[in-house]
Amino acid sequence: MPYFGLNALPVVRFPSGSGMDQVDIRPRQDRPRGDTANDIHTKDSARAGLSVTATSGALVGPPWQQRENGYILRSMTDQESNDEELVSNYIEPHVEFDAQELSELGPVDAVITPCSGMGLPGFELVHGPDETIKLLNILRPRWVLPMANGDIDASGLLSPYINEIKGSEVDLYGISDEPSWNGRRITIIPVVPGESIQLSHDI
C-alpha cells in the first residue's frame, strides 16, 4: 500500500547513509552523534512528539569509516500529560557504545540489545553478554528486549568459523533476579518476530 505522505516523512539516519538515496524522501535528518531531533511529532496526540538522540555505535567497515549510530528514543509530552507515564528506549545492534556518552544521556526505561553475540576466531562481530551487562549498568533500564543476533544460520566460506558468544563470568538472565537501580527488578521480555510489545509503567 503506498504511503501518500512519503515526501513529508521524516527520515532519521546515520550520516554515512547519506549516499543511499534510492528513494527521494524528504525532509532528511542526518544525526551526528550527540545530536537530537525534537521535531518529530503527531499534532493530534495527547503525548505528541518523539525525541531522537544519536549515540556512538558500531564501526562497520574500515577503521577510517564513520561509526554507525545507536539511538535513544524518548516520548515528548505537552504540559497536560504525566511525564512519569512516558517511556524511553535505547537501541544499538552490536553492543558498541561510548560509556561516558551514555552515562550523560541515561537512564532509559527499555534497552533493545543483543543478549548473545557472534564472532570469528579472535574477532567479535557482535559483542556478547559481558558487554551487555556493562551497557545495562550504565543505562539502568527497567526492561531488556533481547535481540537474537547470535542465533543465526550462516552459509558460505566463513560460516564454519562463525560461533555464538556467551558470557564467561556473567549470566545475563541472572540480572532479572536482582533489584534494579530504581528499586524494581529488571524484566527481560522475550521478543517474538511479528508480535507487538507494549511497555507500561504499570507492569
Short mmCIF file of C-alpha atoms in Angstrom, two decimals:
data_model
loop_
_atom_site.label_atom_id
_atom_site.label_comp_id
_atom_site.label_asym_id
_atom_site.label_seq_id
_atom_site.Cartn_x
_atom_site.Cartn_y
_atom_site.Cartn_z
CA MET A 1 0.00 0.00 0.00
CA PRO A 2 1.56 3.35 -0.97
CA TYR A 3 2.27 5.93 1.69
CA PHE A 4 0.77 9.12 0.31
CA GLY A 5 2.69 11.39 2.70
CA LEU A 6 6.07 9.95 1.71
CA ASN A 7 7.55 13.28 0.66
CA ALA A 8 6.88 14.68 4.14
CA LEU A 9 8.01 11.61 6.11
CA PRO A 10 10.98 12.47 8.38
CA VAL A 11 13.94 10.11 7.93
CA VAL A 12 16.47 9.92 10.75
CA ARG A 13 19.62 8.06 9.76
CA PHE A 14 23.34 7.81 10.36
CA PRO A 15 25.46 10.27 8.31
CA SER A 16 27.24 7.54 6.33
CA GLY A 17 23.84 6.55 4.94
CA SER A 18 23.55 9.84 3.07
CA GLY A 19 24.58 8.21 -0.20
CA MET A 20 21.81 5.61 -0.02
CA ASP A 21 19.20 7.78 -1.70
CA GLN A 22 17.36 5.24 -3.84
CA VAL A 23 14.08 6.94 -2.96
CA ASP A 24 13.65 10.70 -2.78
CA ILE A 25 12.31 11.06 0.77
CA ARG A 26 12.31 14.49 2.41
CA PRO A 27 13.00 16.04 4.83
CA ARG A 28 16.08 14.07 5.79
CA GLN A 29 17.68 14.46 9.18
CA ASP A 30 21.26 13.20 9.33
CA ARG A 31 22.10 12.87 13.01
CA PRO A 32 25.68 13.34 14.18
CA ARG A 33 26.45 11.64 17.47
CA GLY A 34 25.01 13.51 20.41
CA ASP A 35 22.61 15.45 18.23
CA THR A 36 18.88 15.36 18.96
CA ALA A 37 15.87 15.73 16.70
CA ASN A 38 12.93 17.10 18.67
CA ASP A 39 10.50 17.97 15.89
CA ILE A 40 9.12 14.51 15.12
CA HIS A 41 5.58 14.67 16.36
CA THR A 42 1.92 13.88 15.87
CA LYS A 43 -0.01 17.07 16.49
CA ASP A 44 -3.30 15.33 17.35
CA SER A 45 -1.76 13.09 20.01
CA ALA A 46 -2.15 13.82 23.72
CA ARG A 47 1.51 12.80 24.06
CA ALA A 48 2.65 14.47 20.90
CA GLY A 49 6.26 14.07 19.95
CA LEU A 50 9.33 11.92 19.80
CA SER A 51 12.87 12.97 20.70
CA VAL A 52 15.60 11.05 18.84
CA THR A 53 19.19 11.32 20.11
CA ALA A 54 22.00 9.75 18.08
CA THR A 55 24.73 7.95 20.04
CA SER A 56 28.06 6.33 19.14
CA GLY A 57 27.51 2.93 17.55
CA ALA A 58 29.44 0.24 15.74
CA LEU A 59 32.37 0.62 13.38
CA VAL A 60 31.19 -1.31 10.32
CA GLY A 61 33.86 -1.27 7.64
CA PRO A 62 37.42 0.09 7.51
CA PRO A 63 38.88 1.98 10.51
CA TRP A 64 38.58 5.36 8.78
CA GLN A 65 34.85 4.99 8.18
CA GLN A 66 32.47 6.92 10.39
CA ARG A 67 30.78 4.87 13.09
CA GLU A 68 27.14 3.90 12.81
CA ASN A 69 24.62 5.37 15.24
CA GLY A 70 22.74 3.98 18.17
CA TYR A 71 19.60 5.85 19.18
CA ILE A 72 17.77 6.92 22.30
CA LEU A 73 14.07 7.49 21.65
CA ARG A 74 12.12 9.50 24.19
CA SER A 75 8.44 10.33 24.16
CA MET A 76 7.70 14.02 24.37
CA THR A 77 4.64 15.43 26.05
CA ASP A 78 2.57 18.55 26.44
CA GLN A 79 2.07 20.22 29.80
CA GLU A 80 -1.20 18.37 30.49
CA SER A 81 0.34 14.89 30.28
CA ASN A 82 2.01 12.94 33.05
CA ASP A 83 5.76 12.70 32.35
CA GLU A 84 6.05 9.57 34.51
CA GLU A 85 3.93 7.61 32.00
CA LEU A 86 6.33 8.24 29.12
CA VAL A 87 8.78 5.56 28.03
CA SER A 88 12.33 5.97 26.68
CA ASN A 89 14.19 3.36 24.63
CA TYR A 90 17.79 2.72 23.58
CA ILE A 91 18.74 0.58 20.58
CA GLU A 92 22.09 -0.37 19.02
CA PRO A 93 22.50 -3.81 17.42
CA HIS A 94 26.22 -4.52 18.04
CA VAL A 95 26.64 -3.62 21.77
CA GLU A 96 29.19 -0.97 20.83
CA PHE A 97 28.86 2.27 22.76
CA ASP A 98 30.67 5.18 24.39
CA ALA A 99 30.28 4.66 28.14
CA GLN A 100 30.86 8.31 29.02
CA GLU A 101 28.37 9.48 26.43
CA LEU A 102 25.62 7.12 27.60
CA SER A 103 26.22 7.95 31.26
CA GLU A 104 25.27 11.54 30.43
CA LEU A 105 22.17 10.50 28.44
CA GLY A 106 20.76 7.81 30.73
CA PRO A 107 18.86 6.37 32.37
CA VAL A 108 16.31 4.90 29.98
CA ASP A 109 13.30 2.68 30.53
CA ALA A 110 13.99 -0.01 27.92
CA VAL A 111 17.11 -1.31 26.18
CA ILE A 112 16.91 -3.24 22.89
CA THR A 113 20.21 -5.07 22.60
CA PRO A 114 21.79 -8.43 21.75
CA CYS A 115 21.98 -10.83 24.68
CA SER A 116 24.36 -13.15 22.87
CA GLY A 117 26.98 -12.23 20.31
CA MET A 118 28.63 -13.78 17.31
CA GLY A 119 32.14 -13.69 16.00
CA LEU A 120 35.05 -15.22 14.16
CA PRO A 121 38.13 -16.59 15.95
CA GLY A 122 39.79 -13.59 17.59
CA PHE A 123 37.21 -11.09 16.35
CA GLU A 124 33.74 -10.27 17.66
CA LEU A 125 31.18 -9.23 15.06
CA VAL A 126 28.52 -8.62 17.71
CA HIS A 127 29.60 -8.40 21.34
CA GLY A 128 28.31 -10.91 23.86
CA PRO A 129 26.61 -10.69 27.27
CA ASP A 130 29.64 -9.33 29.11
CA GLU A 131 29.39 -6.06 27.17
CA THR A 132 25.61 -6.09 27.51
CA ILE A 133 25.94 -6.15 31.30
CA LYS A 134 28.21 -3.09 31.11
CA LEU A 135 25.62 -1.34 28.95
CA LEU A 136 22.81 -2.11 31.39
CA ASN A 137 24.87 -0.86 34.32
CA ILE A 138 25.19 2.49 32.54
CA LEU A 139 21.63 2.93 31.27
CA ARG A 140 19.84 1.30 34.26
CA PRO A 141 16.71 0.17 32.37
CA ARG A 142 13.52 -1.39 33.68
CA TRP A 143 13.12 -3.67 30.67
CA VAL A 144 15.51 -5.51 28.35
CA LEU A 145 14.30 -6.66 24.94
CA PRO A 146 16.86 -9.19 23.63
CA MET A 147 18.00 -9.25 20.02
CA ALA A 148 18.91 -12.78 18.91
CA ASN A 149 21.97 -11.76 16.89
CA GLY A 150 23.87 -14.91 17.85
CA ASP A 151 21.09 -17.25 16.74
CA ILE A 152 21.71 -17.43 13.00
CA ASP A 153 22.03 -19.94 10.18
CA ALA A 154 25.16 -18.92 8.29
CA SER A 155 26.35 -20.13 4.89
CA GLY A 156 29.45 -19.51 2.81
CA LEU A 157 33.19 -19.98 3.18
CA LEU A 158 33.44 -18.46 6.66
CA SER A 159 30.26 -19.99 8.09
CA PRO A 160 32.08 -22.88 9.85
CA TYR A 161 34.10 -20.32 11.82
CA ILE A 162 31.21 -18.14 13.00
CA ASN A 163 30.18 -19.00 16.52
CA GLU A 164 27.89 -17.70 19.23
CA ILE A 165 29.46 -15.67 22.03
CA LYS A 166 28.13 -16.34 25.50
CA GLY A 167 29.06 -14.72 28.80
CA SER A 168 32.12 -16.03 30.59
CA GLU A 169 31.54 -14.71 34.09
CA VAL A 170 28.04 -13.27 33.98
CA ASP A 171 24.64 -14.73 33.25
CA LEU A 172 22.57 -12.03 31.62
CA TYR A 173 19.33 -13.62 32.66
CA GLY A 174 20.52 -13.65 36.25
CA ILE A 175 20.03 -9.92 36.50
CA SER A 176 16.28 -10.45 36.47
CA ASP A 177 16.66 -11.89 39.98
CA GLU A 178 18.45 -8.80 41.28
CA PRO A 179 16.88 -5.49 42.34
CA SER A 180 17.24 -2.81 39.72
CA TRP A 181 18.73 0.63 40.30
CA ASN A 182 15.31 2.25 40.66
CA GLY A 183 14.08 -0.15 43.33
CA ARG A 184 12.40 -2.51 40.86
CA ARG A 185 13.60 -5.63 39.16
CA ILE A 186 14.82 -5.67 35.60
CA THR A 187 12.40 -7.56 33.39
CA ILE A 188 13.73 -9.39 30.34
CA ILE A 189 10.90 -9.50 27.81
CA PRO A 190 11.02 -12.28 25.19
CA VAL A 191 10.67 -10.90 21.68
CA VAL A 192 8.75 -12.82 19.02
CA PRO A 193 9.11 -11.54 15.44
CA GLY A 194 5.86 -10.06 14.20
CA GLU A 195 4.30 -9.68 17.64
CA SER A 196 3.84 -6.26 19.24
CA ILE A 197 5.09 -5.46 22.74
CA GLN A 198 3.54 -2.74 24.86
CA LEU A 199 5.63 -1.27 27.67
CA SER A 200 3.88 0.43 30.55
CA HIS A 201 4.97 1.66 33.95
CA ASP A 202 2.04 -0.33 35.34
CA ILE A 203 3.83 -3.64 34.71
#
